[in-house]
Amino acid sequence: MDNLINREEKIFFQTYKRLHIEIDHATGARIFDKSGNSYLDFLGGIAVNALGHCHPKTIIAIENQIKKYSHVSNYFYQEPQILLAEELKRMTGFERVFFSNSGTEATDGAMKLCRKWGNQKGKTNLISFTGGFHGRTYGALSLMDKPLYKEGMGPYLEGCKILEFNNVDDLKNNIDDNTTAVFLEFLQGEGGIVSATQDFIATLNELKNKFDFLIVADEIQSGIGRTGKFLAYEYYDIQPDIVTLAKGIGGGLPLGAILGKESLNSVWQKGQHGTTYGGNAVACAAGLSVLDELNNGLIEQVKRVGDYLGKELQKVKQNYPDIISEIRGIGLMRGVLLKIEAALLVEKLVSKRVITNAASGKVLRLLPPLIITENEVDEFISALNQSLSEL
């Protein structure tokens, strides 16, 4: 029989540029291929595997729930959903929750919520920013400036305006009384691990007070403790009206969420938004295991290990000034801006049995599981130094 690579090419739409690794199993921060090779995972399923692979508490949570039931639909009251929503409320202060299956569904749902709120006030425009990534569905794509993801598939939603990220003047010149909501990642992921500046966010807050619009924090990649705080916006003096979550919240299972202020509760009426699978009981049980670990000291560990990773990356930068331009990010959401295409370094690292990712062409994106240790950081840094020396 052909290997998995050949079989995949024969059966799937060719939408993914995959690493040539046939996965057998994974545990902790390690992925094992079918030949028995072990890879250090510094991608974490693209920020999904917050507790690493096959975490014992997540496995127990999944097993216990699936023995009771896996899916009954949202026509019923389900304890796993309510427990997870209550814990999210306790950790964030947001009073209202809606569960989806993914980040892009959370984005589209938030867009609908904002438009419904805005239409009641005669507002329609949605603002987003260059470099942002919010998902692959039509609503989310309408907020993005990514040609590769959009070319030939338009037209997209009207009333969506994309401004330059971190450009204060662009904010002042384009936000007005017709602005319904502003969507942004406080720490852009796909855009190259780029942080919003304090001045940019302060100006956004001033404009919100002037023009009365909603701020939607996309925490799909940066949330769930990845930056050393539960949500990345906590590094700024601002309070969003809505937060979108996914990736790490589900413990490896498909789960997304919209968090909103109590003042938005009356915007949607029963039946105006919904999902068949969203808030699946097994996914919610897995999600609760993630939050339990975060509340059991893991966020503090992320801060400590993330600071260590940042310091070690700065040392590598000093050793390779002709290749590395900048170290970006915070916590365990890091980017290495290169003077070459990042894909070249990704391939070198794969040859050293380390999994990473390229973002925005020249940024090496690092999203390891939140359980990563200083020793595993040392292992990664050693492989990074070796790989850079061979470029």
mmCIF file of C-alpha atoms in Angstrom:
data_model
loop_
_atom_site.group_PDB
_atom_site.id
_atom_site.type_symbol
_atom_site.label_atom_id
_atom_site.label_comp_id
_atom_site.label_asym_id
_atom_site.label_seq_id
_atom_site.Cartn_x
_atom_site.Cartn_y
_atom_site.Cartn_z
ATOM 1 C CA MET A 1 0.000 0.000 0.000
ATOM 2 C CA ASP A 2 1.168 3.557 -0.750
ATOM 3 C CA ASN A 3 2.372 5.699 2.127
ATOM 4 C CA LEU A 4 0.102 8.318 3.662
ATOM 5 C CA ILE A 5 1.642 11.115 1.600
ATOM 6 C CA ASN A 6 0.780 9.463 -1.715
ATOM 7 C CA ARG A 7 -2.669 8.423 -0.523
ATOM 8 C CA GLU A 8 -3.427 11.965 0.674
ATOM 9 C CA GLU A 9 -2.498 13.429 -2.713
ATOM 10 C CA LYS A 10 -4.905 11.059 -4.448
ATOM 11 C CA ILE A 11 -7.969 11.782 -2.312
ATOM 12 C CA PHE A 12 -7.903 15.300 -0.790
ATOM 13 C CA PHE A 13 -8.350 18.752 -2.262
ATOM 14 C CA GLN A 14 -4.779 20.042 -2.181
ATOM 15 C CA THR A 15 -5.335 22.983 0.161
ATOM 16 C CA TYR A 16 -2.621 22.215 2.729
ATOM 17 C CA LYS A 17 1.153 22.449 2.443
ATOM 18 C CA ARG A 18 1.966 19.679 4.890
ATOM 19 C CA LEU A 19 5.253 18.713 6.515
ATOM 20 C CA HIS A 20 6.390 15.352 5.161
ATOM 21 C CA ILE A 21 5.836 13.593 8.467
ATOM 22 C CA GLU A 22 3.449 10.670 8.905
ATOM 23 C CA ILE A 23 2.145 10.886 12.465
ATOM 24 C CA ASP A 24 1.848 7.773 14.608
ATOM 25 C CA HIS A 25 1.179 9.210 18.076
ATOM 26 C CA ALA A 26 1.968 12.141 20.344
ATOM 27 C CA THR A 27 2.384 12.775 24.047
ATOM 28 C CA GLY A 28 3.298 15.864 26.040
ATOM 29 C CA ALA A 29 5.399 18.101 23.814
ATOM 30 C CA ARG A 30 6.480 15.211 21.569
ATOM 31 C CA ILE A 31 5.184 13.958 18.233
ATOM 32 C CA PHE A 32 6.243 10.528 16.960
ATOM 33 C CA ASP A 33 6.231 9.481 13.316
ATOM 34 C CA LYS A 34 5.606 6.019 11.909
ATOM 35 C CA SER A 35 9.347 5.324 11.824
ATOM 36 C CA GLY A 36 9.635 5.954 15.544
ATOM 37 C CA ASN A 37 11.300 9.366 15.294
ATOM 38 C CA SER A 38 10.488 11.842 18.071
ATOM 39 C CA TYR A 39 9.895 15.532 17.289
ATOM 40 C CA LEU A 40 9.840 18.398 19.773
ATOM 41 C CA ASP A 41 6.555 20.197 19.127
ATOM 42 C CA PHE A 42 7.005 23.978 19.127
ATOM 43 C CA LEU A 43 3.808 24.534 17.133
ATOM 44 C CA GLY A 44 1.263 22.890 19.427
ATOM 45 C CA GLY A 45 -1.266 22.160 16.703
ATOM 46 C CA ILE A 46 -1.140 25.918 15.903
ATOM 47 C CA ALA A 47 -1.762 26.971 19.518
ATOM 48 C CA VAL A 48 -4.457 24.321 20.059
ATOM 49 C CA ASN A 49 -2.700 21.822 22.327
ATOM 50 C CA ALA A 50 -2.407 24.021 25.396
ATOM 51 C CA LEU A 51 -1.770 21.038 27.678
ATOM 52 C CA GLY A 52 0.288 19.213 25.083
ATOM 53 C CA HIS A 53 -0.736 15.900 23.564
ATOM 54 C CA CYS A 54 -2.780 13.309 25.466
ATOM 55 C CA HIS A 55 -2.765 15.132 28.793
ATOM 56 C CA PRO A 56 -3.994 12.697 31.473
ATOM 57 C CA LYS A 57 -6.598 15.084 32.919
ATOM 58 C CA THR A 58 -8.022 15.810 29.475
ATOM 59 C CA ILE A 59 -8.194 12.118 28.624
ATOM 60 C CA ILE A 60 -10.054 11.389 31.866
ATOM 61 C CA ALA A 61 -12.455 14.285 31.251
ATOM 62 C CA ILE A 62 -13.183 13.079 27.713
ATOM 63 C CA GLU A 63 -13.637 9.453 28.780
ATOM 64 C CA ASN A 64 -15.947 10.331 31.663
ATOM 65 C CA GLN A 65 -18.161 12.500 29.480
ATOM 66 C CA ILE A 66 -18.308 10.301 26.396
ATOM 67 C CA LYS A 67 -19.510 7.405 28.559
ATOM 68 C CA LYS A 68 -22.522 9.562 29.483
ATOM 69 C CA TYR A 69 -23.256 11.111 26.069
ATOM 70 C CA SER A 70 -21.330 12.859 23.314
ATOM 71 C CA HIS A 71 -23.969 14.936 21.528
ATOM 72 C CA VAL A 72 -27.610 15.777 22.138
ATOM 73 C CA SER A 73 -27.865 19.231 20.441
ATOM 74 C CA ASN A 74 -28.555 22.617 21.983
ATOM 75 C CA TYR A 75 -32.216 21.797 22.570
ATOM 76 C CA PHE A 76 -31.150 20.505 25.993
ATOM 77 C CA TYR A 77 -29.560 21.906 29.157
ATOM 78 C CA GLN A 78 -26.098 20.374 29.524
ATOM 79 C CA GLU A 79 -23.889 20.551 32.608
ATOM 80 C CA PRO A 80 -20.525 20.495 30.749
ATOM 81 C CA GLN A 81 -21.536 23.597 28.784
ATOM 82 C CA ILE A 82 -22.747 25.455 31.846
ATOM 83 C CA LEU A 83 -19.712 24.534 33.967
ATOM 84 C CA LEU A 84 -17.329 25.762 31.272
ATOM 85 C CA ALA A 85 -19.304 28.959 30.696
ATOM 86 C CA GLU A 86 -19.417 29.667 34.429
ATOM 87 C CA GLU A 87 -15.658 29.221 34.707
ATOM 88 C CA LEU A 88 -15.029 31.500 31.730
ATOM 89 C CA LYS A 89 -17.227 34.126 33.362
ATOM 90 C CA ARG A 90 -15.328 33.782 36.629
ATOM 91 C CA MET A 91 -11.941 34.080 34.921
ATOM 92 C CA THR A 92 -12.783 36.944 32.555
ATOM 93 C CA GLY A 93 -15.708 38.883 34.016
ATOM 94 C CA PHE A 94 -17.749 38.553 30.814
ATOM 95 C CA GLU A 95 -21.318 37.700 31.737
ATOM 96 C CA ARG A 96 -22.562 36.098 28.494
ATOM 97 C CA VAL A 97 -21.203 33.152 26.499
ATOM 98 C CA PHE A 98 -21.975 31.474 23.171
ATOM 99 C CA PHE A 99 -20.150 28.277 22.157
ATOM 100 C CA SER A 100 -19.203 27.480 18.554
ATOM 101 C CA ASN A 101 -17.039 24.801 16.935
ATOM 102 C CA SER A 102 -14.164 26.996 15.809
ATOM 103 C CA GLY A 103 -12.544 30.395 15.753
ATOM 104 C CA THR A 104 -13.904 31.434 12.395
ATOM 105 C CA GLU A 105 -17.449 30.605 13.571
ATOM 106 C CA ALA A 106 -16.839 32.719 16.663
ATOM 107 C CA THR A 107 -15.727 35.582 14.401
ATOM 108 C CA ASP A 108 -18.772 35.333 12.149
ATOM 109 C CA GLY A 109 -21.068 35.091 15.151
ATOM 110 C CA ALA A 110 -19.471 38.155 16.707
ATOM 111 C CA MET A 111 -19.914 40.022 13.419
ATOM 112 C CA LYS A 112 -23.624 39.172 13.438
ATOM 113 C CA LEU A 113 -23.943 40.279 17.053
ATOM 114 C CA CYS A 114 -22.189 43.575 16.315
ATOM 115 C CA ARG A 115 -24.242 44.241 13.185
ATOM 116 C CA LYS A 116 -27.500 43.550 15.044
ATOM 117 C CA TRP A 117 -26.404 45.930 17.826
ATOM 118 C CA GLY A 118 -25.293 48.548 15.310
ATOM 119 C CA ASN A 119 -28.410 48.371 13.162
ATOM 120 C CA GLN A 120 -30.457 49.349 16.186
ATOM 121 C CA LYS A 121 -28.358 52.515 16.361
ATOM 122 C CA GLY A 122 -28.099 53.203 12.626
ATOM 123 C CA LYS A 123 -24.483 51.993 12.428
ATOM 124 C CA THR A 124 -23.147 49.430 9.949
ATOM 125 C CA ASN A 125 -19.367 49.629 9.403
ATOM 126 C CA LEU A 126 -16.974 47.013 10.760
ATOM 127 C CA ILE A 127 -13.298 47.930 11.136
ATOM 128 C CA SER A 128 -10.329 45.551 11.161
ATOM 129 C CA PHE A 129 -6.605 45.776 10.456
ATOM 130 C CA THR A 130 -3.832 44.746 8.113
ATOM 131 C CA GLY A 131 -2.032 41.608 9.219
ATOM 132 C CA GLY A 132 -5.059 40.351 11.120
ATOM 133 C CA PHE A 133 -6.305 36.794 10.823
ATOM 134 C CA HIS A 134 -9.842 35.976 11.926
ATOM 135 C CA GLY A 135 -10.753 32.782 10.044
ATOM 136 C CA ARG A 136 -11.611 31.314 6.649
ATOM 137 C CA THR A 137 -15.388 31.781 6.371
ATOM 138 C CA TYR A 138 -16.781 34.677 4.341
ATOM 139 C CA GLY A 139 -17.428 36.963 7.268
ATOM 140 C CA ALA A 140 -13.971 36.477 8.729
ATOM 141 C CA LEU A 141 -12.305 36.861 5.319
ATOM 142 C CA SER A 142 -14.131 40.150 4.828
ATOM 143 C CA LEU A 143 -12.150 41.492 7.790
ATOM 144 C CA MET A 144 -8.782 40.419 6.371
ATOM 145 C CA ASP A 145 -6.246 41.690 3.833
ATOM 146 C CA LYS A 146 -4.733 38.284 2.961
ATOM 147 C CA PRO A 147 -4.682 37.986 -0.869
ATOM 148 C CA LEU A 148 -3.812 34.274 -0.855
ATOM 149 C CA TYR A 149 -6.938 33.460 1.145
ATOM 150 C CA LYS A 150 -9.264 35.765 -0.814
ATOM 151 C CA GLU A 151 -8.253 36.037 -4.479
ATOM 152 C CA GLY A 152 -10.848 34.814 -6.948
ATOM 153 C CA MET A 153 -13.474 34.049 -4.301
ATOM 154 C CA GLY A 154 -15.165 37.433 -3.902
ATOM 155 C CA PRO A 155 -17.187 39.515 -3.579
ATOM 156 C CA TYR A 156 -16.968 39.810 0.183
ATOM 157 C CA LEU A 157 -19.224 41.527 2.714
ATOM 158 C CA GLU A 158 -19.891 45.221 2.274
ATOM 159 C CA GLY A 159 -19.278 47.672 5.076
ATOM 160 C CA CYS A 160 -15.960 46.156 6.162
ATOM 161 C CA LYS A 161 -12.982 48.503 6.218
ATOM 162 C CA ILE A 162 -9.398 47.329 6.792
ATOM 163 C CA LEU A 163 -7.053 49.915 8.334
ATOM 164 C CA GLU A 164 -3.300 49.839 8.864
ATOM 165 C CA PHE A 165 -2.404 48.107 12.120
ATOM 166 C CA ASN A 166 -0.735 50.362 14.701
ATOM 167 C CA ASN A 167 -1.380 53.488 12.583
ATOM 168 C CA VAL A 168 -2.954 56.044 14.927
ATOM 169 C CA ASP A 169 -3.734 58.505 12.122
ATOM 170 C CA ASP A 170 -5.561 55.810 10.161
ATOM 171 C CA LEU A 171 -7.767 55.215 13.195
ATOM 172 C CA LYS A 172 -8.564 58.900 13.597
ATOM 173 C CA ASN A 173 -9.304 59.381 9.897
ATOM 174 C CA ASN A 174 -11.604 56.375 9.437
ATOM 175 C CA ILE A 175 -13.541 55.716 12.627
ATOM 176 C CA ASP A 176 -16.730 57.756 12.886
ATOM 177 C CA ASP A 177 -20.391 57.706 13.923
ATOM 178 C CA ASN A 178 -21.116 54.899 11.435
ATOM 179 C CA THR A 179 -18.587 52.535 13.047
ATOM 180 C CA THR A 180 -20.342 49.568 14.632
ATOM 181 C CA ALA A 181 -17.350 47.562 15.833
ATOM 182 C CA VAL A 182 -13.584 47.249 15.669
ATOM 183 C CA PHE A 183 -12.106 43.741 15.443
ATOM 184 C CA LEU A 184 -8.464 43.245 16.376
ATOM 185 C CA GLU A 185 -5.859 40.854 17.674
ATOM 186 C CA PHE A 186 -3.909 42.583 20.426
ATOM 187 C CA LEU A 187 -1.065 40.239 19.476
ATOM 188 C CA GLN A 188 -1.316 39.225 15.829
ATOM 189 C CA GLY A 189 -0.444 35.598 15.125
ATOM 190 C CA GLU A 190 -0.650 34.873 11.407
ATOM 191 C CA GLY A 191 0.440 38.467 10.816
ATOM 192 C CA GLY A 192 3.878 37.693 12.197
ATOM 193 C CA ILE A 193 3.570 37.915 16.019
ATOM 194 C CA VAL A 194 3.074 41.686 16.046
ATOM 195 C CA SER A 195 1.884 43.433 19.222
ATOM 196 C CA ALA A 196 -0.463 46.399 19.223
ATOM 197 C CA THR A 197 1.292 49.499 20.544
ATOM 198 C CA GLN A 198 0.066 51.135 23.729
ATOM 199 C CA ASP A 199 -0.556 54.426 21.866
ATOM 200 C CA PHE A 200 -2.640 52.635 19.253
ATOM 201 C CA ILE A 201 -4.874 51.009 21.860
ATOM 202 C CA ALA A 202 -5.150 54.221 23.893
ATOM 203 C CA THR A 203 -6.311 56.081 20.772
ATOM 204 C CA LEU A 204 -8.794 53.314 19.985
ATOM 205 C CA ASN A 205 -10.214 53.652 23.486
ATOM 206 C CA GLU A 206 -10.549 57.433 23.118
ATOM 207 C CA LEU A 207 -12.401 56.994 19.833
ATOM 208 C CA LYS A 208 -14.707 54.404 21.398
ATOM 209 C CA ASN A 209 -15.698 56.904 24.070
ATOM 210 C CA LYS A 210 -16.365 59.485 21.357
ATOM 211 C CA PHE A 211 -18.227 57.402 18.769
ATOM 212 C CA ASP A 212 -19.788 54.566 20.826
ATOM 213 C CA PHE A 213 -18.758 51.386 19.005
ATOM 214 C CA LEU A 214 -17.944 47.863 20.162
ATOM 215 C CA ILE A 215 -14.410 46.523 20.536
ATOM 216 C CA VAL A 216 -13.987 42.843 19.690
ATOM 217 C CA ALA A 217 -10.787 41.222 20.962
ATOM 218 C CA ASP A 218 -9.820 38.245 18.817
ATOM 219 C CA GLU A 219 -8.084 36.016 21.373
ATOM 220 C CA ILE A 220 -8.397 32.861 19.295
ATOM 221 C CA GLN A 221 -4.627 32.362 19.104
ATOM 222 C CA SER A 222 -3.354 34.647 21.871
ATOM 223 C CA GLY A 223 -5.844 33.660 24.572
ATOM 224 C CA ILE A 224 -6.141 30.806 27.081
ATOM 225 C CA GLY A 225 -2.977 31.777 28.946
ATOM 226 C CA ARG A 226 -0.589 31.732 26.008
ATOM 227 C CA THR A 227 0.934 35.144 26.725
ATOM 228 C CA GLY A 228 1.294 34.675 30.479
ATOM 229 C CA LYS A 229 -2.098 36.262 31.081
ATOM 230 C CA PHE A 230 -5.383 34.521 30.381
ATOM 231 C CA LEU A 231 -6.172 37.009 27.582
ATOM 232 C CA ALA A 232 -3.630 39.133 25.724
ATOM 233 C CA TYR A 233 -5.672 42.342 25.967
ATOM 234 C CA GLU A 234 -5.000 42.301 29.728
ATOM 235 C CA TYR A 235 -1.610 43.862 28.957
ATOM 236 C CA TYR A 236 -3.462 47.036 27.919
ATOM 237 C CA ASP A 237 -5.637 49.576 29.718
ATOM 238 C CA ILE A 238 -8.819 48.728 27.843
ATOM 239 C CA GLN A 239 -11.977 46.665 28.273
ATOM 240 C CA PRO A 240 -13.353 45.005 25.113
ATOM 241 C CA ASP A 241 -17.079 44.432 24.739
ATOM 242 C CA ILE A 242 -16.672 41.036 23.081
ATOM 243 C CA VAL A 243 -13.944 38.385 23.060
ATOM 244 C CA THR A 244 -13.644 35.519 20.584
ATOM 245 C CA LEU A 245 -11.926 32.305 21.671
ATOM 246 C CA ALA A 246 -11.014 28.937 20.148
ATOM 247 C CA LYS A 247 -7.839 26.870 19.643
ATOM 248 C CA GLY A 248 -6.491 26.216 23.168
ATOM 249 C CA ILE A 249 -9.891 26.324 24.847
ATOM 250 C CA GLY A 250 -10.928 22.860 23.621
ATOM 251 C CA GLY A 251 -8.036 20.738 24.822
ATOM 252 C CA GLY A 252 -7.464 19.537 21.265
ATOM 253 C CA LEU A 253 -11.152 19.173 20.388
ATOM 254 C CA PRO A 254 -13.139 21.601 18.177
ATOM 255 C CA LEU A 255 -14.496 24.396 20.352
ATOM 256 C CA GLY A 256 -14.889 28.148 20.057
ATOM 257 C CA ALA A 257 -16.621 30.811 22.100
ATOM 258 C CA ILE A 258 -17.984 34.333 22.042
ATOM 259 C CA LEU A 259 -17.813 36.185 25.356
ATOM 260 C CA GLY A 260 -19.867 39.348 25.749
ATOM 261 C CA LYS A 261 -20.909 41.964 28.252
ATOM 262 C CA GLU A 262 -24.299 41.722 29.940
ATOM 263 C CA SER A 263 -25.432 44.833 28.043
ATOM 264 C CA LEU A 264 -25.386 42.778 24.819
ATOM 265 C CA ASN A 265 -27.606 39.998 26.152
ATOM 266 C CA SER A 266 -30.822 41.412 24.690
ATOM 267 C CA VAL A 267 -29.406 41.935 21.170
ATOM 268 C CA TRP A 268 -30.096 38.394 19.970
ATOM 269 C CA GLN A 269 -33.518 36.827 20.320
ATOM 270 C CA LYS A 270 -34.025 33.074 20.599
ATOM 271 C CA GLY A 271 -33.397 31.412 17.250
ATOM 272 C CA GLN A 272 -31.440 34.301 15.698
ATOM 273 C CA HIS A 273 -28.103 32.541 16.063
ATOM 274 C CA GLY A 274 -27.227 28.934 16.700
ATOM 275 C CA THR A 275 -25.195 25.849 15.884
ATOM 276 C CA THR A 276 -25.755 22.106 15.798
ATOM 277 C CA TYR A 277 -22.431 20.981 17.248
ATOM 278 C CA GLY A 278 -21.220 24.100 19.067
ATOM 279 C CA GLY A 279 -20.647 23.504 22.760
ATOM 280 C CA ASN A 280 -20.381 19.755 22.263
ATOM 281 C CA ALA A 281 -20.404 18.135 25.700
ATOM 282 C CA VAL A 282 -17.153 16.210 25.195
ATOM 283 C CA ALA A 283 -15.341 19.300 23.922
ATOM 284 C CA CYS A 284 -16.640 21.332 26.875
ATOM 285 C CA ALA A 285 -15.454 18.674 29.316
ATOM 286 C CA ALA A 286 -12.020 18.787 27.694
ATOM 287 C CA GLY A 287 -12.086 22.575 27.841
ATOM 288 C CA LEU A 288 -12.824 22.532 31.551
ATOM 289 C CA SER A 289 -9.732 20.364 32.102
ATOM 290 C CA VAL A 290 -7.655 23.060 30.376
ATOM 291 C CA LEU A 291 -9.034 25.831 32.579
ATOM 292 C CA ASP A 292 -8.486 23.693 35.679
ATOM 293 C CA GLU A 293 -4.793 23.367 34.825
ATOM 294 C CA LEU A 294 -4.463 27.071 34.061
ATOM 295 C CA ASN A 295 -5.942 27.812 37.488
ATOM 296 C CA ASN A 296 -3.535 25.335 39.075
ATOM 297 C CA GLY A 297 -0.385 27.354 38.395
ATOM 298 C CA LEU A 298 0.039 26.828 34.658
ATOM 299 C CA ILE A 299 -0.388 30.506 33.722
ATOM 300 C CA GLU A 300 2.422 31.410 36.107
ATOM 301 C CA GLN A 301 4.563 28.681 34.535
ATOM 302 C CA VAL A 302 3.846 30.084 31.070
ATOM 303 C CA LYS A 303 5.050 33.494 32.227
ATOM 304 C CA ARG A 304 8.246 32.055 33.710
ATOM 305 C CA VAL A 305 9.127 29.726 30.842
ATOM 306 C CA GLY A 306 8.018 32.313 28.279
ATOM 307 C CA ASP A 307 10.371 34.902 29.774
ATOM 308 C CA TYR A 308 13.167 32.337 29.648
ATOM 309 C CA LEU A 309 12.410 31.541 26.007
ATOM 310 C CA GLY A 310 12.464 35.252 25.166
ATOM 311 C CA LYS A 311 15.862 35.756 26.819
ATOM 312 C CA GLU A 312 17.351 32.733 25.073
ATOM 313 C CA LEU A 313 16.015 33.907 21.701
ATOM 314 C CA GLN A 314 17.677 37.284 22.250
ATOM 315 C CA LYS A 315 20.996 35.461 22.756
ATOM 316 C CA VAL A 316 20.484 33.616 19.482
ATOM 317 C CA LYS A 317 19.746 36.921 17.751
ATOM 318 C CA GLN A 318 23.065 38.313 18.981
ATOM 319 C CA ASN A 319 24.850 35.293 17.517
ATOM 320 C CA TYR A 320 23.196 35.645 14.097
ATOM 321 C CA PRO A 321 22.673 39.377 13.399
ATOM 322 C CA ASP A 322 22.942 38.777 9.648
ATOM 323 C CA ILE A 323 19.947 36.416 9.719
ATOM 324 C CA ILE A 324 17.723 37.563 12.608
ATOM 325 C CA SER A 325 16.211 41.059 12.653
ATOM 326 C CA GLU A 326 13.919 40.978 15.683
ATOM 327 C CA ILE A 327 12.466 38.811 18.447
ATOM 328 C CA ARG A 328 8.735 39.364 18.887
ATOM 329 C CA GLY A 329 5.904 38.353 21.165
ATOM 330 C CA ILE A 330 5.393 37.529 24.806
ATOM 331 C CA GLY A 331 4.949 34.414 26.917
ATOM 332 C CA LEU A 332 4.802 31.307 24.745
ATOM 333 C CA MET A 333 3.645 33.174 21.642
ATOM 334 C CA ARG A 334 6.918 34.174 19.988
ATOM 335 C CA GLY A 335 8.155 35.183 16.573
ATOM 336 C CA VAL A 336 11.634 35.410 15.103
ATOM 337 C CA LEU A 337 11.776 37.949 12.266
ATOM 338 C CA LEU A 338 14.336 36.774 9.730
ATOM 339 C CA LYS A 339 16.135 38.342 6.796
ATOM 340 C CA ILE A 340 15.394 35.195 4.795
ATOM 341 C CA GLU A 341 12.241 33.202 4.103
ATOM 342 C CA ALA A 342 11.214 31.464 7.327
ATOM 343 C CA ALA A 343 10.262 28.293 5.442
ATOM 344 C CA LEU A 344 13.975 27.587 4.951
ATOM 345 C CA LEU A 345 14.537 27.579 8.704
ATOM 346 C CA VAL A 346 11.384 25.539 9.333
ATOM 347 C CA GLU A 347 12.752 22.787 7.081
ATOM 348 C CA LYS A 348 16.143 22.886 8.791
ATOM 349 C CA LEU A 349 14.479 22.527 12.169
ATOM 350 C CA VAL A 350 12.419 19.569 10.951
ATOM 351 C CA SER A 351 15.695 17.869 10.056
ATOM 352 C CA LYS A 352 16.702 18.422 13.710
ATOM 353 C CA ARG A 353 13.378 16.876 14.821
ATOM 354 C CA VAL A 354 11.771 20.166 15.875
ATOM 355 C CA ILE A 355 8.369 21.371 14.619
ATOM 356 C CA THR A 356 7.807 25.102 14.034
ATOM 357 C CA ASN A 357 5.936 27.225 11.501
ATOM 358 C CA ALA A 358 6.418 30.180 9.153
ATOM 359 C CA ALA A 359 4.116 33.211 9.386
ATOM 360 C CA SER A 360 3.978 36.206 7.041
ATOM 361 C CA GLY A 361 6.886 34.938 4.994
ATOM 362 C CA LYS A 362 9.871 35.846 7.136
ATOM 363 C CA VAL A 363 8.706 35.114 10.684
ATOM 364 C CA LEU A 364 9.445 31.853 12.466
ATOM 365 C CA ARG A 365 6.343 31.338 14.618
ATOM 366 C CA LEU A 366 6.677 29.521 17.947
ATOM 367 C CA LEU A 367 3.530 28.263 19.704
ATOM 368 C CA PRO A 368 4.653 25.399 21.945
ATOM 369 C CA PRO A 369 2.302 23.667 24.373
ATOM 370 C CA LEU A 370 1.879 25.673 27.565
ATOM 371 C CA ILE A 371 3.357 22.772 29.553
ATOM 372 C CA ILE A 372 6.769 23.240 27.924
ATOM 373 C CA THR A 373 9.734 23.223 30.335
ATOM 374 C CA GLU A 374 13.008 25.156 30.496
ATOM 375 C CA ASN A 375 14.841 21.962 29.505
ATOM 376 C CA GLU A 376 12.707 21.665 26.383
ATOM 377 C CA VAL A 377 13.375 25.337 25.627
ATOM 378 C CA ASP A 378 17.104 24.541 25.873
ATOM 379 C CA GLU A 379 16.615 21.639 23.457
ATOM 380 C CA PHE A 380 14.827 23.934 21.023
ATOM 381 C CA ILE A 381 17.465 26.672 21.292
ATOM 382 C CA SER A 382 20.227 24.134 20.612
ATOM 383 C CA ALA A 383 18.429 22.939 17.465
ATOM 384 C CA LEU A 384 17.796 26.544 16.409
ATOM 385 C CA ASN A 385 21.479 27.447 16.742
ATOM 386 C CA GLN A 386 22.499 24.371 14.767
ATOM 387 C CA SER A 387 19.962 25.112 12.041
ATOM 388 C CA LEU A 388 20.990 28.764 11.718
ATOM 389 C CA SER A 389 24.648 27.763 11.442
ATOM 390 C CA GLU A 390 23.782 25.616 8.421
ATOM 391 C CA LEU A 391 21.863 28.276 6.477
#
